[in-house]
Coordinates of C-alpha atoms in Angstrom, one line a residue:
M812 CA -120.0 -83.2 -84.8
I813 CA -122.5 -83.2 -82.4
V814 CA -121.9 -83.2 -78.3
L815 CA -124.8 -83.9 -76.8
N816 CA -125.4 -82.7 -73.1
H817 CA -128.0 -83.4 -70.1
N818 CA -127.9 -79.8 -69.1
M819 CA -130.2 -80.7 -72.6
L820 CA -133.1 -82.3 -70.9
D821 CA -131.7 -83.2 -67.1
G822 CA -134.7 -84.3 -65.7
K823 CA -137.6 -84.1 -68.4
I824 CA -139.5 -87.9 -68.9
V825 CA -140.5 -88.6 -72.7
L826 CA -142.3 -90.4 -73.7
L827 CA -141.7 -92.3 -76.8
T828 CA -143.6 -95.6 -79.0
G829 CA -142.1 -97.0 -81.4
A830 CA -138.2 -97.4 -79.4
G831 CA -137.4 -101.0 -80.6
G832 CA -135.6 -99.6 -83.5
G833 CA -134.2 -97.4 -86.0
I834 CA -134.9 -94.3 -85.4
G835 CA -137.1 -94.6 -82.4
F836 CA -133.6 -96.3 -80.9
E837 CA -131.7 -94.1 -82.2
A838 CA -134.2 -91.0 -81.0
A839 CA -134.7 -93.0 -77.3
K840 CA -130.2 -92.6 -77.2
A841 CA -129.5 -89.2 -77.8
F842 CA -133.1 -88.9 -75.3
V843 CA -130.8 -90.1 -72.7
E844 CA -127.6 -88.7 -73.5
M845 CA -129.7 -85.5 -73.6
G846 CA -130.2 -86.3 -69.9
A847 CA -133.9 -87.1 -70.3
K848 CA -135.8 -90.2 -68.8
V849 CA -136.9 -92.2 -72.0
L850 CA -140.4 -94.4 -71.3
I851 CA -140.4 -96.4 -74.0
A852 CA -143.2 -98.2 -76.0
E853 CA -143.5 -101.1 -78.1
V854 CA -145.8 -103.8 -78.7
D855 CA -142.4 -105.7 -79.1
Q856 CA -141.6 -106.9 -75.4
E857 CA -138.1 -108.3 -76.6
K858 CA -136.1 -105.8 -79.0
G859 CA -138.3 -103.2 -75.8
E860 CA -136.8 -105.5 -73.9
Q861 CA -132.9 -105.3 -75.6
V862 CA -132.9 -101.7 -76.0
T863 CA -134.6 -100.1 -72.5
T864 CA -131.3 -103.2 -70.6
Y865 CA -128.1 -101.8 -73.4
I866 CA -129.5 -98.2 -72.7
N867 CA -129.4 -98.8 -68.2
R868 CA -126.3 -100.7 -69.1
Q869 CA -125.0 -97.0 -70.1
Y870 CA -127.4 -94.7 -67.8
H871 CA -128.5 -96.0 -64.8
N872 CA -131.8 -96.5 -64.7
A873 CA -132.5 -93.9 -67.4
A874 CA -135.0 -95.8 -69.4
D875 CA -138.6 -98.4 -67.8
F876 CA -140.1 -100.2 -71.0
F877 CA -143.8 -99.8 -71.4
P878 CA -145.0 -103.0 -73.5
V879 CA -148.2 -102.5 -75.8
D880 CA -149.5 -102.4 -78.9
L881 CA -150.9 -98.7 -79.9
A882 CA -153.9 -100.6 -82.4
N883 CA -155.5 -101.9 -79.3
K884 CA -157.2 -98.7 -77.6
I885 CA -158.3 -101.0 -74.2
A886 CA -154.5 -101.0 -74.7
T887 CA -152.4 -98.2 -74.8
E888 CA -155.6 -95.5 -72.7
Q889 CA -154.3 -98.3 -70.0
L890 CA -150.6 -97.3 -70.7
C891 CA -151.4 -94.2 -69.5
E892 CA -153.0 -94.7 -66.3
D893 CA -150.0 -96.4 -65.5
I894 CA -147.8 -93.6 -67.1
L895 CA -149.5 -91.0 -65.5
S896 CA -150.3 -93.2 -62.4
K897 CA -145.5 -94.4 -62.5
Y898 CA -143.7 -90.8 -63.1
G899 CA -147.4 -88.6 -63.8
C900 CA -147.1 -86.3 -66.8
P901 CA -144.7 -87.2 -68.9
D902 CA -142.6 -83.9 -70.4
I903 CA -142.2 -84.7 -74.2
I904 CA -144.9 -86.7 -76.2
F905 CA -142.6 -88.2 -79.2
N906 CA -145.5 -90.2 -81.4
N907 CA -142.5 -92.3 -82.9
A908 CA -144.8 -95.7 -83.3
A909 CA -145.6 -96.9 -86.9
I910 CA -147.0 -99.6 -88.7
V911 CA -146.1 -99.4 -93.4
I912 CA -149.3 -100.9 -95.3
T913 CA -148.4 -101.0 -99.0
G914 CA -150.7 -101.8 -101.9
E915 CA -152.4 -101.2 -104.1
I916 CA -155.8 -98.9 -103.1
G917 CA -158.7 -101.5 -103.6
K918 CA -156.4 -104.5 -103.1
V919 CA -155.6 -103.4 -99.4
N920 CA -157.4 -105.0 -97.5
L921 CA -160.2 -103.3 -95.1
E922 CA -158.5 -104.6 -92.3
E923 CA -155.1 -103.6 -92.8
W924 CA -157.1 -100.2 -93.6
D925 CA -158.5 -100.1 -89.3
L926 CA -155.2 -101.6 -88.8
S927 CA -153.5 -98.5 -90.1
Y928 CA -155.8 -96.5 -89.1
S929 CA -155.2 -97.6 -85.2
V930 CA -151.8 -97.2 -84.7
N931 CA -150.7 -93.8 -86.8
L932 CA -153.0 -91.8 -86.3
K933 CA -155.8 -92.9 -83.6
A934 CA -152.7 -94.3 -81.1
P935 CA -151.5 -91.1 -81.9
I936 CA -154.6 -89.3 -80.5
I937 CA -155.8 -91.1 -77.7
L938 CA -152.0 -89.9 -76.3
T939 CA -152.9 -86.4 -76.9
T940 CA -155.9 -86.9 -75.4
L941 CA -155.4 -88.4 -72.2
F942 CA -152.4 -86.8 -71.1
L943 CA -153.2 -83.1 -72.9
K944 CA -155.0 -81.9 -70.3
K945 CA -152.8 -82.4 -67.6
M946 CA -149.8 -80.4 -69.6
R947 CA -152.5 -77.5 -70.0
E948 CA -152.9 -77.4 -66.3
R949 CA -148.5 -76.7 -65.6
N950 CA -148.1 -74.7 -69.0
S951 CA -145.8 -76.6 -70.0
G952 CA -145.4 -79.6 -72.8
C953 CA -144.4 -80.5 -75.7
I954 CA -146.3 -84.1 -78.0
V955 CA -144.4 -84.1 -81.6
F956 CA -146.0 -86.2 -84.3
V957 CA -143.8 -87.9 -87.1
S958 CA -144.8 -86.8 -91.2
S959 CA -144.4 -88.4 -94.2
S960 CA -143.7 -87.6 -97.8
G961 CA -147.7 -87.5 -98.2
A962 CA -149.9 -89.0 -100.1
A963 CA -148.1 -91.6 -102.3
P964 CA -148.9 -94.9 -104.7
Y965 CA -149.2 -97.8 -103.6
L966 CA -148.3 -95.7 -99.9
G967 CA -152.2 -95.0 -99.9
A968 CA -153.4 -96.8 -96.3
Y969 CA -150.5 -95.5 -95.1
E970 CA -149.0 -92.0 -95.9
I971 CA -153.4 -90.5 -95.8
Y972 CA -153.5 -91.9 -92.2
K973 CA -149.8 -90.0 -92.0
T974 CA -151.0 -86.7 -93.8
A975 CA -154.2 -86.3 -91.3
Q976 CA -151.3 -86.8 -88.1
V977 CA -150.2 -83.2 -89.4
E978 CA -153.7 -81.3 -90.2
F979 CA -154.6 -82.7 -86.6
C980 CA -151.2 -80.6 -85.5
N981 CA -151.9 -78.0 -87.1
A982 CA -155.7 -78.0 -85.3
L983 CA -154.1 -78.9 -81.9
S984 CA -151.7 -76.4 -82.6
M985 CA -153.8 -73.8 -83.2
E986 CA -155.3 -74.5 -80.4
L987 CA -152.6 -74.1 -78.0
E988 CA -151.5 -70.6 -78.7
G989 CA -150.9 -68.9 -75.7
T990 CA -149.6 -70.7 -74.0
H991 CA -146.0 -72.9 -73.2
V992 CA -147.6 -75.9 -74.5
Y993 CA -146.3 -76.1 -77.9
T994 CA -146.8 -79.2 -81.0
Y995 CA -145.4 -79.7 -84.2
T996 CA -144.4 -83.2 -87.2
I997 CA -141.0 -83.9 -88.1
A998 CA -140.2 -85.7 -91.2
P999 CA -137.5 -88.7 -91.0
G1000 CA -136.4 -88.2 -95.3
L1001 CA -135.4 -91.0 -96.5
V1002 CA -133.4 -93.4 -93.8
K1003 CA -133.2 -96.8 -94.8
T1004 CA -134.8 -98.7 -91.6
E1005 CA -135.4 -102.3 -92.3
T1006 CA -139.6 -101.2 -91.8
A1007 CA -138.6 -99.0 -94.5
A1008 CA -136.6 -101.9 -97.0
R1009 CA -139.4 -103.9 -97.0
S1010 CA -142.3 -101.1 -97.6
I1011 CA -140.1 -99.6 -100.8
E1012 CA -138.7 -103.1 -101.9
T1013 CA -143.3 -103.6 -102.3
V1014 CA -143.7 -99.9 -103.4
A1015 CA -140.7 -100.5 -105.7
K1016 CA -141.9 -103.1 -107.7
A1017 CA -145.3 -101.9 -108.4
M1018 CA -143.4 -98.8 -109.7
G1019 CA -141.3 -101.9 -112.8
I1020 CA -138.3 -100.2 -111.1
S1021 CA -136.0 -102.0 -109.0
T1022 CA -134.7 -101.8 -105.4
N1023 CA -131.5 -100.0 -106.2
E1024 CA -133.8 -97.2 -109.1
F1025 CA -135.5 -96.3 -106.2
Y1026 CA -133.0 -94.8 -103.6
H1027 CA -130.7 -93.9 -106.5
Q1028 CA -134.1 -91.6 -107.3
N1029 CA -134.2 -90.1 -104.1
E1030 CA -130.8 -90.0 -102.4
D1031 CA -130.7 -87.0 -102.5
H1032 CA -132.7 -87.1 -99.4
I1033 CA -131.1 -90.5 -97.6
I1034 CA -129.7 -89.6 -93.9
D1035 CA -128.2 -91.5 -92.0
V1036 CA -130.7 -93.8 -88.9
H1037 CA -128.6 -92.5 -86.0
D1038 CA -128.5 -89.6 -87.3
A1039 CA -132.4 -89.2 -88.0
G1040 CA -133.2 -90.0 -84.8
I1041 CA -130.5 -87.4 -82.9
G1042 CA -133.1 -85.1 -85.8
F1043 CA -135.4 -86.3 -84.2
A1044 CA -134.0 -85.8 -80.2
I1045 CA -132.7 -82.4 -80.6
S1046 CA -136.0 -80.5 -81.9
V1047 CA -137.9 -80.7 -79.4
L1048 CA -135.3 -78.3 -77.8
K1049 CA -136.7 -75.7 -80.5
A1050 CA -140.7 -76.4 -79.7
S1051 CA -141.7 -73.4 -79.4
E1052 CA -140.1 -72.3 -82.1
Y1053 CA -141.2 -75.0 -84.4
H1054 CA -144.8 -75.2 -82.5
G1055 CA -147.7 -75.7 -85.9
Q1056 CA -144.7 -76.1 -88.4
E1057 CA -143.9 -79.1 -90.8
I1058 CA -140.1 -79.6 -90.1
S1059 CA -137.5 -82.9 -90.8
S1060 CA -135.0 -84.3 -89.0
I1061 CA -132.5 -83.2 -91.5
Q1062 CA -133.9 -79.3 -90.8
A1063 CA -132.9 -79.7 -86.9
L1064 CA -129.4 -80.7 -87.7
N1065 CA -128.4 -78.1 -89.5
E1066 CA -130.3 -75.4 -87.3
F1067 CA -128.8 -77.4 -84.5
H1068 CA -125.1 -76.8 -86.4
S1069 CA -126.4 -73.0 -86.6
S1070 CA -125.7 -72.9 -90.1
P1071 CA -125.1 -69.4 -91.4
A1072 CA -128.8 -67.7 -92.0
L1073 CA -130.0 -67.3 -95.3
I1074 CA -129.2 -65.0 -97.6
S1075 CA -131.0 -61.7 -97.4
S1076 CA -132.4 -61.0 -100.7
S1077 CA -131.1 -58.5 -103.3
C1078 CA -130.5 -57.5 -106.7
D1079 CA -128.0 -54.7 -108.1
K1080 CA -128.7 -52.0 -110.2
E1081 CA -129.2 -53.5 -113.7
D1082 CA -131.9 -55.3 -112.1
N1083 CA -134.1 -52.8 -110.1
E1084 CA -133.8 -50.6 -114.0
L1085 CA -135.8 -53.1 -115.1
P1086 CA -138.7 -52.3 -117.1
S1087 CA -142.5 -53.5 -115.0
V1088 CA -143.0 -55.7 -118.3
E1089 CA -139.1 -57.6 -118.6
L1090 CA -139.0 -58.6 -114.6
L1091 CA -142.6 -59.3 -115.5
E1092 CA -141.1 -62.3 -117.8
K1093 CA -138.1 -62.9 -115.6
I1094 CA -140.7 -63.8 -113.3
I1095 CA -143.1 -65.5 -114.7
N1096 CA -140.1 -67.1 -116.8
T1097 CA -138.4 -68.4 -113.4
F1098 CA -141.7 -70.0 -112.3
I1099 CA -142.1 -71.8 -115.8
I1100 CA -138.6 -73.2 -115.3
Q1101 CA -140.0 -74.3 -111.4
Y1102 CA -142.0 -75.4 -112.9
N1103 CA -140.8 -78.1 -114.8
G1104 CA -138.4 -78.9 -113.0
W1105 CA -141.1 -80.6 -110.1
Q1106 CA -142.2 -82.1 -113.2
S1107 CA -139.6 -84.4 -113.6
R1108 CA -139.0 -84.9 -110.8
N1109 CA -140.3 -88.5 -109.7
I1110 CA -143.6 -88.9 -108.7
F1111 CA -142.4 -89.0 -104.7
E1112 CA -141.2 -85.3 -105.5
R1113 CA -143.6 -84.6 -107.7
Q1114 CA -146.2 -85.1 -105.4
W1115 CA -144.9 -83.4 -101.7
V1116 CA -144.0 -80.0 -104.0
L1117 CA -147.4 -80.1 -105.5
R1118 CA -149.7 -80.7 -102.7
D1119 CA -146.8 -77.7 -100.3
F1120 CA -147.1 -75.3 -103.6
K1121 CA -151.2 -75.3 -103.1
K1122 CA -151.5 -75.6 -99.5
Y1123 CA -149.4 -72.1 -99.5
M1124 CA -151.6 -70.9 -103.1
G1125 CA -154.8 -71.4 -102.2
V1126 CA -154.4 -72.9 -106.5
P1127 CA -152.7 -76.2 -107.6
A1128 CA -149.2 -74.9 -109.9
E1129 CA -150.9 -76.0 -113.1
T1130 CA -153.3 -72.8 -112.7
V1131 CA -150.7 -70.1 -112.3
K1132 CA -149.3 -72.0 -114.8
K1133 CA -152.2 -71.6 -117.6
E1134 CA -152.6 -68.2 -115.3
F1135 CA -148.7 -66.8 -117.0
D1136 CA -148.6 -68.7 -120.5
R1137 CA -151.5 -65.8 -120.9
I1138 CA -149.9 -63.1 -119.5
H1139 CA -146.7 -64.3 -121.7
K1140 CA -149.2 -64.5 -124.0
E1141 CA -150.4 -61.0 -124.3
I1142 CA -146.0 -59.2 -123.3
E1143 CA -145.8 -61.3 -127.1
S1144 CA -148.7 -59.6 -129.1
G1145 CA -148.1 -56.6 -128.1
I1146 CA -152.1 -55.6 -127.7
G1147 CA -150.8 -55.0 -124.2
L1148 CA -151.8 -56.6 -120.4
R1149 CA -155.5 -56.6 -119.3
N1150 CA -156.3 -58.1 -115.9
I1151 CA -152.8 -58.5 -114.0
S1152 CA -153.4 -60.1 -110.8
Q1153 CA -151.4 -58.2 -108.2
K1154 CA -152.5 -60.6 -105.2
L1155 CA -151.5 -63.7 -107.4
F1156 CA -148.2 -62.1 -107.0
E1157 CA -148.1 -61.2 -103.6
K1158 CA -148.9 -64.9 -102.8
L1159 CA -145.4 -66.5 -105.0
L1160 CA -144.1 -63.2 -103.2
Y1161 CA -144.7 -65.5 -100.4
Y1162 CA -144.4 -69.1 -101.8
W1163 CA -141.6 -68.4 -102.8
K1164 CA -140.4 -67.0 -99.4
H1165 CA -141.8 -70.2 -97.1
Q1166 CA -139.5 -71.8 -100.4
L1167 CA -136.5 -70.0 -98.6
K1168 CA -137.3 -71.2 -94.6
L1169 CA -138.2 -74.7 -96.4
L1170 CA -134.4 -75.0 -98.3
R1171 CA -132.6 -75.4 -94.9
G1172 CA -134.9 -78.6 -94.3
F1173 CA -134.1 -80.7 -96.9
E1174 CA -130.7 -79.8 -98.7
K1175 CA -127.4 -81.2 -96.5
D1176 CA -124.9 -79.6 -99.0
E1177 CA -124.1 -76.6 -96.9
R1178 CA -122.4 -75.6 -100.6
K1179 CA -125.9 -76.6 -102.7
F1180 CA -127.6 -74.4 -99.3
I1181 CA -125.4 -71.4 -100.6
E1182 CA -126.3 -71.7 -103.8
Y1183 CA -129.7 -72.2 -104.0
S1184 CA -130.4 -69.7 -101.0
Q1185 CA -129.3 -66.7 -103.3
A1186 CA -131.2 -67.8 -105.8
I1187 CA -133.8 -67.5 -104.2
S1188 CA -132.9 -64.5 -103.3
E1189 CA -132.7 -63.0 -106.4
W1190 CA -135.9 -64.5 -107.1
I1191 CA -138.3 -62.7 -104.3
S1192 CA -136.6 -59.5 -104.9
D1193 CA -138.1 -59.6 -108.3
I1194 CA -140.8 -59.9 -107.4
Q1195 CA -140.8 -57.5 -104.7
M1196 CA -140.5 -54.6 -106.9
L1197 CA -142.1 -55.8 -109.3
L1198 CA -145.4 -55.2 -106.7
E1199 CA -143.2 -51.8 -105.7
K1200 CA -143.8 -50.6 -109.0
M1201 CA -147.3 -51.9 -110.0
E1202 CA -149.1 -49.7 -106.3
R1203 CA -146.9 -46.7 -107.8

């Protein structure tokens, strides 16, 4: 159980968009428990007032409500002016508001694309633009963006702009290097909110499966809405550490609990004595098994993993597999190894280290976390050993 206290964010001002329900509401409550004043920006007047009233009954004057339609540029700019006038520049801007547009590309109309763009990308850019100068001047602040799984079928009109938020954050983080203004993106995981349920029902139908089947396929990634909201809130405590990263609520929760450190790379004597060719085959087989496992995943998980792989390796996973197939054939034929790229293995080492770090953000089960950490650590050890042999 996570225990929050007022000293964590005592006196801080948090602008939280989309806090009328679901994860936003849970995050708002958590921020207040941590001692912050929460400015709730919400399009639904009734929900916004209900949330504000609820919080203020628990904690005197801890929340303030600003009704705003983030799809409206003028209204969003006015929101910033009102906040600056009343509170000054917030310490934390949490871009949680979203609108989920579902449907097949070509059937989603242009007005829906425009609406999704306005809420899911343009509004966070406006808020960043209008508050960033003040944050730079005082050299402190935190801007958080909420990411999603990446491009996915029937969610293109939503996911594309959420993915763009990640790239916007990446660029911003590089420009903020050397300052005490931090930015990162956080993914909530699969949370059964009302908004998510409506979207998943549409997507599951388009995929030819039931909603229950969809949830079953993704059950390892389902997180309770309360936990997701707390994960959002406590993540800001490590803003400097998360700067420029894409994390998850599960990761924030795990690291708050101070889970055991990632298992260090280790290998036994027998592995140390492996000949280079045998070691090479072991590494290739490890990757092929991993690659085949990716192909068997549901389409959302598979696309996210392959996109992440390409981002860190610089080439698609299929390209690496073909190269490893070539090397494997040369080994089996006995003609000798030719054109073995040391750089390829250096990149794979970098990717596996990234996976080991990423594991903390996605594995909720502590037993599985330790088991998978040990396995990946062995992969890392193997490839480090191979690179040492290649350099001799």
